[in-house]
Amino acid sequence: MFSRALLFDMDGTLTDSDPFHHEAFVEFGKAYGVDIDEPTFLKYVSGQANSLIFKNLFSHVAVEEHPRLADEKEALFRRLIVGRLKPIEGLIDVLNWAVEHKVGLAVVSNAPRPNVSDMLAQLGVAEYFHTIVIGTELERGKPDPLPYLTGLERLGVSADRAIAFEDAPPGIRAAHAAKIFTVGLTTTLGEASAKANGADIAVPDYRAPALWEAIGRVIG
């Protein structure tokens, strides 16, 4: 159990993975007659659970086939990221600070567990995290606060002693609803949009002075 915690979304937050998801969806979509350009990707894919993505974009395919399609797309994504992922600038410094100060660390993601495991391994950061919460394995995923509340429970930390890091509206809303101080990474959202969805601050990466000020103020 910990007295303080940092909770991180995966895609777009630990690493700028959206370009690889987009690449995978463009290639995958062609086989099913779906053109997934950047505006479509940002509106219907980024930060969304696969069940909703395939409901919105592949409605012409029988719904019972959606899990199989999702598995195929995610397998393609995992092939595309090999040797290509990089951590967001400054991330390793934050993780090392957390280790030094005995702060609990969690990944809270709507992504499938195989994706999260492979991405953490590719980034070389798997050993930092004490727990991984997968929204699709719970009764409700993001934007419901349940995944973040589950992460807090597993680490034994109250919401007022935690900070969440997110980059997409569903995740920001989930962390905000869990009453966690929320940092919006502007990898996929502008500052105004991040704050409109509930982020307390918005930063481009983990080197931002505003982030370190917030860490000191919120969890010390």
mmCIF file of C-alpha atoms in Angstrom, residues 56-209:
data_model
loop_
_atom_site.group_PDB
_atom_site.id
_atom_site.type_symbol
_atom_site.label_atom_id
_atom_site.label_comp_id
_atom_site.label_asym_id
_atom_site.label_seq_id
_atom_site.Cartn_x
_atom_site.Cartn_y
_atom_site.Cartn_z
ATOM 1 C CA ASN A 56 -19.393 3.182 -34.942
ATOM 2 C CA LEU A 57 -17.062 2.435 -37.846
ATOM 3 C CA PHE A 58 -17.794 -1.176 -38.791
ATOM 4 C CA SER A 59 -21.564 -1.277 -38.325
ATOM 5 C CA HIS A 60 -21.892 -2.982 -41.726
ATOM 6 C CA VAL A 61 -20.134 -6.036 -40.274
ATOM 7 C CA ALA A 62 -22.185 -8.366 -38.063
ATOM 8 C CA VAL A 63 -21.772 -7.351 -34.445
ATOM 9 C CA GLU A 64 -20.799 -10.895 -33.428
ATOM 10 C CA GLU A 65 -17.768 -10.502 -35.705
ATOM 11 C CA HIS A 66 -16.547 -7.328 -33.997
ATOM 12 C CA PRO A 67 -14.402 -9.068 -31.338
ATOM 13 C CA ARG A 68 -12.581 -11.017 -34.059
ATOM 14 C CA LEU A 69 -12.002 -7.843 -36.078
ATOM 15 C CA ALA A 70 -10.700 -6.054 -33.004
ATOM 16 C CA ASP A 71 -8.283 -8.888 -32.277
ATOM 17 C CA GLU A 72 -6.990 -8.751 -35.864
ATOM 18 C CA LYS A 73 -6.500 -4.990 -35.749
ATOM 19 C CA GLU A 74 -4.706 -5.117 -32.392
ATOM 20 C CA ALA A 75 -2.402 -7.889 -33.602
ATOM 21 C CA LEU A 76 -1.508 -5.660 -36.561
ATOM 22 C CA PHE A 77 -0.851 -2.758 -34.196
ATOM 23 C CA ARG A 78 1.467 -4.885 -32.047
ATOM 24 C CA ARG A 79 3.458 -5.851 -35.134
ATOM 25 C CA LEU A 80 3.762 -2.220 -36.210
ATOM 26 C CA ILE A 81 5.172 -0.946 -32.891
ATOM 27 C CA VAL A 82 8.121 -3.330 -32.657
ATOM 28 C CA GLY A 83 11.270 -1.239 -32.340
ATOM 29 C CA ARG A 84 9.386 2.005 -32.983
ATOM 30 C CA LEU A 85 7.869 3.163 -29.667
ATOM 31 C CA LYS A 86 9.488 5.889 -27.583
ATOM 32 C CA PRO A 87 8.449 7.254 -24.174
ATOM 33 C CA ILE A 88 7.003 10.757 -24.007
ATOM 34 C CA GLU A 89 9.793 13.225 -23.202
ATOM 35 C CA GLY A 90 10.496 13.379 -19.472
ATOM 36 C CA LEU A 91 8.475 10.272 -18.591
ATOM 37 C CA ILE A 92 11.427 8.301 -17.258
ATOM 38 C CA ASP A 93 12.351 11.194 -14.958
ATOM 39 C CA VAL A 94 8.830 11.160 -13.479
ATOM 40 C CA LEU A 95 8.886 7.395 -13.016
ATOM 41 C CA ASN A 96 12.305 7.510 -11.358
ATOM 42 C CA TRP A 97 11.106 10.310 -9.067
ATOM 43 C CA ALA A 98 8.150 8.145 -8.070
ATOM 44 C CA VAL A 99 10.388 5.188 -7.271
ATOM 45 C CA GLU A 100 12.724 7.378 -5.211
ATOM 46 C CA HIS A 101 9.807 8.823 -3.230
ATOM 47 C CA LYS A 102 7.919 5.519 -2.849
ATOM 48 C CA VAL A 103 4.922 6.678 -4.873
ATOM 49 C CA GLY A 104 2.549 4.015 -6.189
ATOM 50 C CA LEU A 105 2.349 3.700 -9.974
ATOM 51 C CA ALA A 106 -0.509 2.346 -12.063
ATOM 52 C CA VAL A 107 -1.461 2.069 -15.706
ATOM 53 C CA VAL A 108 -5.183 2.665 -16.259
ATOM 54 C CA SER A 109 -6.152 1.955 -19.861
ATOM 55 C CA ASN A 110 -9.062 1.013 -22.103
ATOM 56 C CA ALA A 111 -6.588 -0.802 -24.354
ATOM 57 C CA PRO A 112 -6.529 -4.624 -24.474
ATOM 58 C CA ARG A 113 -4.127 -6.168 -21.971
ATOM 59 C CA PRO A 114 -1.858 -7.720 -24.658
ATOM 60 C CA ASN A 115 -1.352 -4.236 -26.131
ATOM 61 C CA VAL A 116 -0.521 -2.705 -22.766
ATOM 62 C CA SER A 117 1.910 -5.512 -21.926
ATOM 63 C CA ASP A 118 3.674 -5.273 -25.290
ATOM 64 C CA MET A 119 3.861 -1.473 -25.189
ATOM 65 C CA LEU A 120 5.300 -1.391 -21.675
ATOM 66 C CA ALA A 121 7.869 -3.979 -22.725
ATOM 67 C CA GLN A 122 8.778 -2.042 -25.888
ATOM 68 C CA LEU A 123 9.232 1.109 -23.784
ATOM 69 C CA GLY A 124 11.273 -0.739 -21.157
ATOM 70 C CA VAL A 125 9.102 0.550 -18.282
ATOM 71 C CA ALA A 126 7.033 -2.491 -17.254
ATOM 72 C CA GLU A 127 8.934 -2.966 -14.000
ATOM 73 C CA TYR A 128 7.973 0.485 -12.725
ATOM 74 C CA PHE A 129 4.245 -0.217 -12.370
ATOM 75 C CA HIS A 130 2.611 -1.841 -9.368
ATOM 76 C CA THR A 131 -0.719 -2.550 -11.044
ATOM 77 C CA ILE A 132 -2.383 -2.433 -14.456
ATOM 78 C CA VAL A 133 -6.105 -1.688 -14.689
ATOM 79 C CA ILE A 134 -7.811 -2.614 -17.956
ATOM 80 C CA GLY A 135 -11.160 -0.890 -18.433
ATOM 81 C CA THR A 136 -12.622 -3.627 -20.623
ATOM 82 C CA GLU A 137 -11.997 -6.164 -17.838
ATOM 83 C CA LEU A 138 -14.219 -4.189 -15.465
ATOM 84 C CA GLU A 139 -17.971 -3.719 -15.392
ATOM 85 C CA ARG A 140 -17.481 -0.241 -16.872
ATOM 86 C CA GLY A 141 -14.536 1.324 -18.688
ATOM 87 C CA LYS A 142 -13.658 4.958 -19.310
ATOM 88 C CA PRO A 143 -15.273 7.513 -19.403
ATOM 89 C CA ASP A 144 -16.761 5.963 -16.273
ATOM 90 C CA PRO A 145 -14.534 6.642 -13.228
ATOM 91 C CA LEU A 146 -14.483 2.956 -12.231
ATOM 92 C CA PRO A 147 -11.069 2.164 -13.777
ATOM 93 C CA TYR A 148 -9.441 5.021 -11.865
ATOM 94 C CA LEU A 149 -11.280 4.188 -8.664
ATOM 95 C CA THR A 150 -10.056 0.611 -9.073
ATOM 96 C CA GLY A 151 -6.478 1.800 -9.507
ATOM 97 C CA LEU A 152 -6.711 3.893 -6.342
ATOM 98 C CA GLU A 153 -8.158 0.961 -4.423
ATOM 99 C CA ARG A 154 -5.416 -1.409 -5.543
ATOM 100 C CA LEU A 155 -2.721 1.055 -4.490
ATOM 101 C CA GLY A 156 -4.500 1.982 -1.255
ATOM 102 C CA VAL A 157 -4.440 5.702 -2.062
ATOM 103 C CA SER A 158 -7.178 8.327 -1.696
ATOM 104 C CA ALA A 159 -8.091 10.475 -4.691
ATOM 105 C CA ASP A 160 -6.766 13.656 -3.092
ATOM 106 C CA ARG A 161 -3.271 12.129 -2.894
ATOM 107 C CA ALA A 162 -3.099 11.089 -6.532
ATOM 108 C CA ILE A 163 -2.468 12.529 -9.978
ATOM 109 C CA ALA A 164 -3.801 11.068 -13.227
ATOM 110 C CA PHE A 165 -2.260 11.551 -16.661
ATOM 111 C CA GLU A 166 -4.495 11.407 -19.736
ATOM 112 C CA ASP A 167 -4.589 12.558 -23.344
ATOM 113 C CA ALA A 168 -8.138 11.916 -24.615
ATOM 114 C CA PRO A 169 -11.609 13.116 -23.563
ATOM 115 C CA PRO A 170 -12.954 9.772 -22.240
ATOM 116 C CA GLY A 171 -9.949 9.282 -19.978
ATOM 117 C CA ILE A 172 -9.820 12.881 -18.797
ATOM 118 C CA ARG A 173 -13.497 12.737 -17.914
ATOM 119 C CA ALA A 174 -12.991 9.431 -16.092
ATOM 120 C CA ALA A 175 -10.119 10.736 -13.964
ATOM 121 C CA HIS A 176 -11.940 13.995 -13.250
ATOM 122 C CA ALA A 177 -15.075 12.086 -12.208
ATOM 123 C CA ALA A 178 -12.918 10.034 -9.827
ATOM 124 C CA LYS A 179 -11.936 13.378 -8.231
ATOM 125 C CA ILE A 180 -8.254 12.914 -9.102
ATOM 126 C CA PHE A 181 -6.092 15.898 -10.069
ATOM 127 C CA THR A 182 -5.833 15.375 -13.822
ATOM 128 C CA VAL A 183 -2.993 16.326 -16.141
ATOM 129 C CA GLY A 184 -3.908 16.474 -19.816
ATOM 130 C CA LEU A 185 -1.105 15.591 -22.227
ATOM 131 C CA THR A 186 -1.533 17.580 -25.437
ATOM 132 C CA THR A 187 -0.342 14.732 -27.669
ATOM 133 C CA THR A 188 -3.820 14.404 -29.190
ATOM 134 C CA LEU A 189 -5.770 17.335 -27.697
ATOM 135 C CA GLY A 190 -5.212 21.069 -27.532
ATOM 136 C CA GLU A 191 -4.927 22.731 -24.131
ATOM 137 C CA ALA A 192 -8.407 24.262 -24.338
ATOM 138 C CA SER A 193 -10.023 20.926 -25.205
ATOM 139 C CA ALA A 194 -8.151 19.096 -22.449
ATOM 140 C CA LYS A 195 -9.324 21.615 -19.868
ATOM 141 C CA ALA A 196 -12.871 21.652 -21.245
ATOM 142 C CA ASN A 197 -13.050 17.910 -20.596
ATOM 143 C CA GLY A 198 -11.865 18.291 -17.006
ATOM 144 C CA ALA A 199 -8.058 18.462 -17.000
ATOM 145 C CA ASP A 200 -6.690 20.644 -14.207
ATOM 146 C CA ILE A 201 -3.617 21.499 -16.245
ATOM 147 C CA ALA A 202 -2.448 20.689 -19.780
ATOM 148 C CA VAL A 203 1.181 20.090 -20.707
ATOM 149 C CA PRO A 204 3.041 18.957 -23.848
ATOM 150 C CA ASP A 205 5.224 16.431 -22.011
ATOM 151 C CA TYR A 206 6.641 15.456 -18.620
ATOM 152 C CA ARG A 207 9.366 18.109 -18.642
ATOM 153 C CA ALA A 208 6.864 20.958 -18.230
ATOM 154 C CA PRO A 209 7.541 23.161 -15.159
#
